[in-house]
XYZ file of C-alpha atoms in Angstrom:
539
model
C -10.677 63.846 36.098
C -8.361 66.867 35.472
C -7.561 67.944 31.918
C -3.806 67.942 32.584
C -3.739 64.176 32.517
C -2.191 62.633 29.432
C -4.000 60.494 26.889
C -2.112 57.392 27.979
C -3.164 57.884 31.608
C -6.781 58.528 30.698
C -7.025 55.516 28.423
C -4.997 53.358 30.832
C -7.239 54.258 33.773
C -10.382 53.532 31.738
C -9.064 50.180 30.559
C -7.988 49.346 34.153
C -11.459 50.066 35.553
C -13.124 47.987 32.842
C -10.666 45.146 33.446
C -11.234 45.269 37.232
C -15.005 45.133 36.842
C -14.669 42.288 34.326
C -12.404 40.316 36.690
C -14.809 40.811 39.621
C -17.852 39.794 37.604
C -15.982 36.825 36.134
C -14.917 35.748 39.647
C -18.522 35.908 40.857
C -19.662 33.887 37.848
C -16.929 31.307 38.461
C -17.852 30.948 42.167
C -21.546 30.482 41.420
C -20.604 28.135 38.566
C -18.523 25.961 40.921
C -21.422 25.826 43.386
C -23.778 24.884 40.573
C -21.412 22.122 39.350
C -21.095 20.719 42.901
C -24.865 20.591 43.312
C -25.234 19.009 39.848
C -22.588 16.371 40.625
C -24.283 15.535 43.941
C -27.627 15.151 42.178
C -25.998 12.899 39.559
C -24.561 10.657 42.334
C -27.994 10.508 43.974
C -29.551 9.385 40.673
C -26.846 6.722 40.292
C -27.603 5.503 43.835
C -31.298 5.155 43.014
C -30.488 3.207 39.824
C -28.140 0.939 41.815
C -30.960 0.236 44.318
C -33.224 -0.735 41.410
C -30.480 -3.084 40.125
C -30.299 -4.617 43.657
C -34.045 -5.383 43.619
C -33.993 -6.692 40.030
C -31.062 -9.021 40.784
C -32.900 -10.529 43.785
C -36.104 -10.965 41.782
C -34.124 -12.691 38.972
C -32.598 -15.116 41.487
C -36.039 -15.907 42.958
C -37.542 -16.380 39.488
C -34.695 -18.666 38.340
C -34.908 -20.764 41.527
C -38.656 -21.259 41.199
C -38.362 -22.137 37.496
C -35.714 -24.740 38.242
C -37.764 -26.273 41.109
C -40.849 -26.445 38.871
C -39.228 -27.714 35.611
C -36.086 -29.396 36.901
C -34.169 -28.135 33.804
C -30.724 -26.682 34.317
C -31.409 -23.926 31.768
C -34.020 -22.460 34.110
C -31.190 -21.504 36.516
C -29.745 -18.935 34.061
C -31.680 -15.981 35.659
C -30.495 -17.184 39.064
C -26.834 -17.189 38.055
C -27.140 -13.831 36.240
C -28.927 -12.351 39.269
C -26.080 -13.385 41.613
C -23.471 -11.660 39.434
C -25.657 -8.561 38.989
C -26.270 -8.434 42.745
C -22.535 -8.445 43.502
C -21.965 -5.595 41.044
C -24.911 -3.596 42.449
C -23.636 -4.036 46.057
C -20.131 -2.839 45.080
C -21.569 0.177 43.268
C -23.872 1.039 46.224
C -21.007 0.881 48.720
C -18.981 3.266 46.553
C -21.938 5.683 46.215
C -22.956 5.614 49.925
C -19.463 6.531 51.029
C -19.038 7.565 54.689
C -22.741 8.236 55.447
C -23.452 6.206 58.642
C -27.241 5.828 58.291
C -27.080 4.793 54.621
C -24.193 2.450 55.365
C -26.185 0.782 58.182
C -29.303 0.362 56.053
C -27.256 -0.975 53.096
C -25.469 -3.454 55.380
C -28.828 -4.742 56.694
C -30.186 -5.124 53.147
C -27.025 -6.939 51.987
C -27.195 -9.259 55.040
C -30.821 -10.149 54.277
C -29.927 -10.819 50.600
C -26.948 -12.992 51.497
C -29.060 -14.892 54.058
C -31.667 -15.626 51.377
C -28.910 -16.853 49.006
C -27.389 -19.231 51.584
C -30.409 -20.330 53.617
C -32.997 -20.502 50.835
C -31.371 -20.466 47.396
C -28.288 -22.637 47.932
C -30.101 -25.037 50.305
C -32.978 -25.538 47.849
C -30.553 -26.110 44.954
C -28.588 -28.739 46.899
C -31.733 -30.681 47.765
C -33.230 -30.301 44.274
C -30.125 -31.944 42.826
C -31.472 -35.177 44.406
C -34.878 -36.092 42.876
C -35.919 -37.765 46.088
C -35.461 -34.501 48.008
C -37.066 -32.146 45.407
C -40.241 -31.857 47.513
C -38.168 -30.771 50.481
C -36.453 -28.192 48.274
C -39.835 -26.798 47.160
C -40.896 -26.596 50.802
C -37.777 -24.585 51.723
C -38.466 -22.098 48.917
C -42.146 -21.802 49.788
C -41.447 -21.378 53.499
C -42.088 -17.952 54.966
C -38.394 -17.355 55.790
C -37.583 -16.377 52.191
C -40.460 -13.877 52.127
C -39.291 -12.348 55.393
C -35.785 -11.893 54.074
C -37.173 -10.304 50.858
C -39.341 -7.961 52.931
C -36.321 -7.042 55.074
C -34.011 -5.986 52.232
C -36.895 -4.259 50.428
C -37.627 -2.255 53.583
C -33.982 -1.241 53.979
C -33.700 -0.262 50.306
C -36.911 1.794 50.572
C -35.471 3.569 53.634
C -32.335 4.439 51.666
C -34.513 5.727 48.817
C -36.453 7.875 51.288
C -33.227 9.458 52.538
C -32.075 9.999 48.945
C -35.393 11.631 48.046
C -34.870 14.204 50.831
C -31.309 14.795 49.598
C -32.472 15.115 45.971
C -35.075 17.707 46.965
C -32.411 19.754 48.760
C -30.037 19.357 45.772
C -32.737 20.547 43.385
C -33.134 23.687 45.479
C -29.335 24.175 45.486
C -29.176 23.814 41.703
C -31.998 26.311 41.182
C -30.370 28.755 43.606
C -26.974 28.320 41.918
C -28.452 28.956 38.470
C -30.207 32.056 39.771
C -27.033 33.356 41.449
C -25.020 32.709 38.281
C -27.528 34.668 36.154
C -27.533 37.546 38.647
C -23.710 37.670 38.712
C -23.457 37.518 34.922
C -26.091 40.162 34.139
C -25.048 42.361 37.065
C -21.396 42.353 35.968
C -22.436 43.081 32.383
C -24.678 46.004 33.455
C -21.981 47.501 35.687
C -19.420 47.171 32.873
C -21.767 48.926 30.417
C -22.375 51.787 32.867
C -18.644 52.231 33.453
C -17.996 52.146 29.676
C -20.678 54.801 29.185
C -19.059 57.054 31.800
C -15.611 56.523 30.327
C -16.951 57.287 26.827
C -18.433 60.588 28.009
C -15.142 61.543 29.694
C -13.096 60.598 26.592
C -15.446 62.602 24.376
C -15.028 65.741 26.533
C -11.283 65.402 27.171
C -10.034 63.879 23.888
C -12.566 63.753 21.054
C -13.778 67.380 21.139
C -10.223 68.863 21.264
C -9.194 66.532 18.435
C -12.205 67.655 16.371
C -11.049 71.284 16.720
C -7.514 70.261 15.768
C -8.788 68.357 12.676
C -10.859 71.387 11.595
C -7.744 73.574 11.863
C -5.679 71.025 9.882
C -8.404 70.978 7.213
C -8.202 74.767 6.815
C -4.410 74.568 6.546
C -4.760 71.811 3.921
C -7.028 74.105 1.905
C -4.283 76.796 1.911
C -5.271 79.040 4.828
C -2.063 79.878 6.745
C -3.370 83.060 8.352
C -5.244 81.553 11.359
C -3.944 80.086 14.648
C -5.311 77.258 16.785
C -6.511 78.252 20.274
C -4.808 76.025 22.876
C -7.430 75.075 25.518
C -6.574 71.499 26.486
C -3.544 70.172 28.262
C -1.556 67.003 27.774
C -0.842 65.603 24.351
C -3.698 67.510 22.664
C -2.383 70.842 23.988
C 1.172 70.043 22.862
C -0.184 69.006 19.456
C -2.033 72.340 19.112
C 1.108 74.351 19.953
C 3.187 72.274 17.506
C 0.646 72.820 14.719
C 0.718 76.607 15.284
C 4.523 76.574 15.017
C 4.359 74.454 11.873
C 1.812 76.772 10.208
C 4.017 79.793 10.932
C 6.985 78.018 9.323
C 4.882 77.047 6.298
C 3.849 80.698 5.846
C 7.512 81.824 5.762
C 8.358 78.934 3.412
C 5.561 79.907 1.019
C 6.854 83.497 0.737
C 10.435 82.294 0.110
C 9.211 79.703 -2.363
C 7.457 82.276 -4.539
C 10.620 84.296 -5.055
C 12.823 81.228 -5.716
C 10.279 79.771 -8.110
C 10.213 82.926 -10.237
C 14.021 82.845 -10.591
C 13.993 79.108 -11.362
C 11.335 79.542 -14.047
C 13.386 82.203 -15.895
C 16.604 80.105 -15.789
C 14.775 76.982 -17.005
C 13.338 78.901 -19.990
C 16.831 80.060 -21.052
C 18.304 76.532 -20.714
C 15.444 75.061 -22.733
C 15.873 77.544 -25.613
C 19.626 76.811 -25.831
C 19.033 73.047 -25.688
C 16.461 73.242 -28.496
C 18.919 75.076 -30.793
C 21.681 72.546 -30.075
C 19.242 69.653 -30.612
C 18.276 70.972 -34.061
C 21.943 71.153 -35.117
C 22.676 67.671 -33.813
C 19.620 66.272 -35.573
C 20.833 67.646 -38.934
C 24.310 66.165 -38.398
C 22.810 62.844 -37.370
C 20.574 62.769 -40.474
C 23.608 63.329 -42.777
C 25.551 60.574 -41.019
C 22.525 58.280 -41.274
C 22.281 58.802 -45.051
C 26.017 58.159 -45.531
C 25.867 55.075 -43.342
C 22.846 53.790 -45.256
C 24.683 54.201 -48.569
C 27.822 52.475 -47.267
C 25.633 49.770 -45.750
C 24.020 49.153 -49.139
C 27.488 48.939 -50.746
C 28.603 46.535 -48.020
C 25.480 44.465 -48.499
C 25.979 44.367 -52.276
C 29.639 43.390 -51.864
C 28.650 40.660 -49.430
C 26.073 39.359 -51.894
C 28.653 39.432 -54.731
C 31.177 37.596 -52.569
C 28.518 35.108 -51.511
C 27.396 34.545 -55.112
C 31.005 34.181 -56.286
C 31.690 31.700 -53.490
C 28.575 29.773 -54.486
C 29.687 29.806 -58.146
C 33.155 28.565 -57.101
C 31.537 25.783 -55.088
C 29.290 24.912 -58.036
C 32.227 25.001 -60.461
C 34.342 22.857 -58.180
C 31.453 20.415 -57.869
C 31.096 20.477 -61.673
C 34.814 19.828 -62.086
C 34.628 16.981 -59.626
C 31.615 15.601 -61.489
C 33.497 15.965 -64.805
C 36.450 14.046 -63.424
C 34.099 11.372 -62.170
C 32.400 11.303 -65.598
C 35.802 11.041 -67.262
C 36.654 8.044 -65.117
C 33.240 6.539 -65.841
C 33.701 7.005 -69.611
C 37.179 5.466 -69.419
C 35.753 2.526 -67.509
C 32.956 2.272 -70.104
C 35.497 2.196 -72.974
C 37.442 -0.528 -71.245
C 34.232 -2.485 -70.629
C 33.184 -2.068 -74.324
C 36.612 -3.343 -75.427
C 36.286 -6.325 -73.101
C 32.752 -6.969 -74.436
C 34.062 -6.893 -78.037
C 36.858 -9.338 -77.227
C 34.433 -11.637 -75.414
C 31.976 -11.439 -78.337
C 34.747 -12.392 -80.804
C 35.716 -15.295 -78.505
C 32.070 -16.392 -78.333
C 31.805 -16.174 -82.119
C 34.886 -18.428 -82.464
C 33.453 -20.930 -80.029
C 30.116 -20.945 -81.886
C 31.890 -21.604 -85.233
C 33.842 -24.476 -83.635
C 30.567 -25.800 -82.192
C 28.973 -25.625 -85.671
C 31.823 -27.681 -87.137
C 31.450 -30.300 -84.394
C 27.724 -30.416 -85.068
C 28.455 -31.163 -88.727
C 30.707 -34.025 -87.629
C 27.906 -35.379 -85.417
C 25.625 -35.282 -88.504
C 28.065 -37.409 -90.474
C 28.223 -39.901 -87.624
C 24.417 -40.048 -87.535
C 24.375 -40.797 -91.293
C 26.755 -43.690 -90.694
C 24.610 -45.011 -87.813
C 21.511 -44.707 -90.024
C 23.231 -46.696 -92.795
C 24.249 -49.367 -90.265
C 20.650 -49.586 -88.992
C 19.340 -50.060 -92.557
C 21.905 -52.802 -93.274
C 21.061 -54.434 -89.940
C 17.384 -54.338 -90.889
C 18.178 -55.972 -94.247
C 20.348 -58.598 -92.534
C 17.548 -59.341 -90.055
C 15.138 -59.772 -92.965
C 17.462 -62.236 -94.654
C 17.953 -64.114 -91.402
C 14.196 -64.405 -90.967
C 13.870 -65.822 -94.489
C 16.617 -68.353 -93.761
C 14.995 -69.320 -90.472
C 11.652 -69.857 -92.150
C 13.311 -72.090 -94.722
C 15.069 -74.113 -91.996
C 11.773 -74.968 -90.381
C 11.664 -76.123 -86.748
C 15.443 -76.108 -86.356
C 15.685 -72.419 -87.353
C 13.111 -71.128 -84.844
C 15.696 -69.794 -82.345
C 17.517 -68.098 -85.173
C 14.212 -66.471 -86.176
C 13.881 -64.978 -82.668
C 17.381 -63.455 -82.928
C 16.530 -62.123 -86.365
C 13.351 -60.543 -84.961
C 15.281 -58.835 -82.127
C 17.881 -57.566 -84.578
C 15.100 -56.135 -86.764
C 13.539 -54.438 -83.709
C 16.937 -53.004 -82.678
C 17.543 -51.719 -86.205
C 14.124 -49.990 -86.216
C 14.824 -48.324 -82.829
C 18.280 -47.176 -83.987
C 16.750 -45.720 -87.163
C 14.071 -43.861 -85.170
C 16.696 -42.528 -82.706
C 18.899 -41.288 -85.517
C 15.855 -39.468 -86.951
C 15.273 -37.716 -83.605
C 18.947 -36.822 -83.225
C 18.965 -35.447 -86.790
C 15.988 -33.190 -85.908
C 17.692 -31.963 -82.713
C 20.931 -31.299 -84.585
C 18.951 -29.283 -87.111
C 17.532 -27.079 -84.383
C 21.007 -26.700 -82.803
C 22.417 -25.706 -86.207
C 19.745 -23.068 -86.694
C 20.408 -21.719 -83.137
C 24.122 -21.621 -83.841
C 23.541 -19.699 -87.049
C 21.365 -17.173 -85.208
C 23.968 -16.838 -82.389
C 26.672 -16.232 -84.954
C 24.698 -13.368 -86.503
C 23.867 -11.860 -83.050
C 27.499 -12.159 -81.969
C 28.700 -10.416 -85.086
C 26.116 -7.625 -84.460
C 27.299 -7.333 -80.820
C 30.915 -7.037 -81.945
C 29.955 -4.268 -84.348
C 27.963 -2.386 -81.653
C 30.801 -2.793 -79.096
C 33.210 -1.259 -81.603
C 30.791 1.644 -82.214
C 30.336 2.139 -78.443
C 34.117 2.197 -78.000
C 34.357 4.925 -80.642
C 31.627 7.005 -78.976
C 33.199 6.539 -75.533
C 36.508 7.868 -76.832
C 34.690 10.908 -78.280
C 32.822 11.488 -74.979
C 36.061 11.185 -73.024
C 37.743 13.892 -75.107
C 34.680 16.188 -74.713
C 34.578 15.765 -70.919
C 38.320 16.445 -70.700
C 37.795 19.767 -72.519
C 34.818 20.662 -70.203
C 36.875 19.854 -67.110
C 39.746 22.062 -68.229
C 37.412 25.005 -68.931
C 35.615 24.573 -65.574
C 38.936 24.612 -63.708
C 39.876 27.831 -65.556
C 36.510 29.371 -64.473
C 37.154 28.329 -60.850
C 40.484 30.134 -60.834
C 38.855 33.238 -62.355
C 36.080 33.310 -59.742
C 38.595 32.805 -56.940
C 40.408 35.909 -58.118
C 37.059 37.794 -58.170
C 36.256 36.668 -54.591
C 39.691 37.754 -53.353
C 39.241 41.211 -54.904
C 35.708 41.482 -53.471
C 36.931 40.510 -49.994
C 39.635 43.203 -50.086
C 37.031 45.760 -51.168
C 34.690 44.521 -48.426
C 37.389 45.019 -45.771
C 37.876 48.629 -46.858
C 34.112 49.283 -46.847
C 33.823 47.723 -43.379
C 36.507 50.072 -42.083
C 34.597 53.042 -43.539
C 31.387 51.641 -42.040
C 33.065 51.333 -38.617
C 34.152 54.959 -38.754
C 30.595 56.015 -39.724
C 29.195 53.920 -36.905
C 31.458 55.704 -34.439
C 30.355 59.070 -35.835
C 26.700 57.999 -35.660
C 27.071 56.782 -32.073
C 28.708 60.025 -31.101
C 25.890 61.942 -32.817
C 23.298 59.788 -31.052
C 24.970 60.338 -27.694
C 25.113 64.084 -28.347
C 21.467 64.109 -29.447
C 20.471 62.047 -26.406
C 22.357 64.408 -24.111
C 20.719 67.386 -25.771
C 17.290 65.796 -25.397
C 18.037 65.034 -21.760
C 19.041 68.650 -21.204
C 15.870 69.807 -22.991
C 13.751 67.364 -20.963
C 15.457 68.478 -17.762
C 14.803 72.116 -18.604
C 11.163 71.263 -19.398
C 10.920 69.430 -16.087
C 12.446 72.435 -14.339
C 9.883 74.678 -16.003
C 7.040 72.378 -14.973
C 8.484 72.118 -11.465
C 8.767 75.885 -11.234
C 5.156 76.261 -12.407
C 4.008 73.610 -9.921
C 5.902 75.286 -7.108
C 4.420 78.631 -8.116
C 0.923 77.127 -8.120
C 1.610 75.516 -4.756
C 2.909 78.766 -3.313
C -0.097 80.656 -4.684
C -2.377 78.081 -3.039
C -1.396 79.107 0.497
C -2.609 82.425 1.842
C -0.642 84.332 4.495
């Protein structure tokens, strides 16, 4: 393969060869695989045919067994194998016809076996079952089953089935050989294709190593020397194609880097000197700005303290005004409460005097009740004396005065009860009189205390009125103080705003100066880095 070919053609040709060999080997494997699958499928059909033949035999044996059991026992349940065998036989015949297909010999043998089986069913099985249904003809049915015709029919279909099995055994032997040959051909195609592919890959690898890898190794060695700073050497161009063009391009690039390194040294020296001058000037300006900023900071701090103090004074004065106003409000409420208390004490005194008058009137009425009780007591004593006299007169009258004696006795009893009641009422009136006397003294004491409370309430009212007036005067004074403090605060805030503007300007100037200083430092570092980079490359 010539060296003038490009990398894409070399790699494309190698990949094409490998792909072609892979396709050919895969095609061979597929062909042998199809042959192997065909042989395997044919062997599977042959095995199914043999199993169907076994089902044919088993179905016939089940029918014979069921028929004999029924003829011997006469029970209908003994016919179950017979019925199952008939159904199984039909299924086996259908399956065998599908498996035999168009093969003439197998079809002929299967037809003969099916004919013998059907003949046994009609001539032996069905005939024996019809006769066995009649007990009088059961012996005839047993004779039909034991006759040699059934055995001949069994031997006939067994012979035909054995012939089919013999043909299938020959086919199975041939299929086994085809399967073995297909497996062997598939292995040969697979391993042969793999070996050929490996050999082609080995040849392509050797060609790629000579045409691509070795030139690239020389190029990488040259690039490594350039990376270490050696710009004095040149790469010998020996290969064609992309590698040759890459070598020529690298030589051109190294020559340009050599010129750039020489120019960079001179420019870096000039840049380093200019950056040093800018940095020195920026440092001087930064020192001046820092001093100005410190003075403004101190002034602003002082004004801020004054502003803070003024705000605290205004806040405290506002709080005092609020407290004084609350105190004045409380004093007015207290004044109303004291006035209400005085009115209540006056009402209590009037009510106490009214109660005292009522108690005195009640005492007088109690005295009147006492006089009435004395009169009732005197009447009861006279009634008692009259009853005694009546009793004496009744005793003197004898039998004719007995009813009068009873009246006298009742009058005496009534006089005694009236006397006892008047004694109880006198005791109760005594207690009421003592209670009235006590109430009179308590009422008089309450009237005196209500009068004293009224006097004290009047004194308290005058005191609270004086406190309220003084608190209102203090509120007005503090309001004047707050107004003056607010005016002073406004002036201080204006001064503080001006200082803030000056401080912001100083900060901006200082920040700009620091940025200039940082930029000059960065320029210095950049110049030093460029100088170091330029010194790294040799030319």
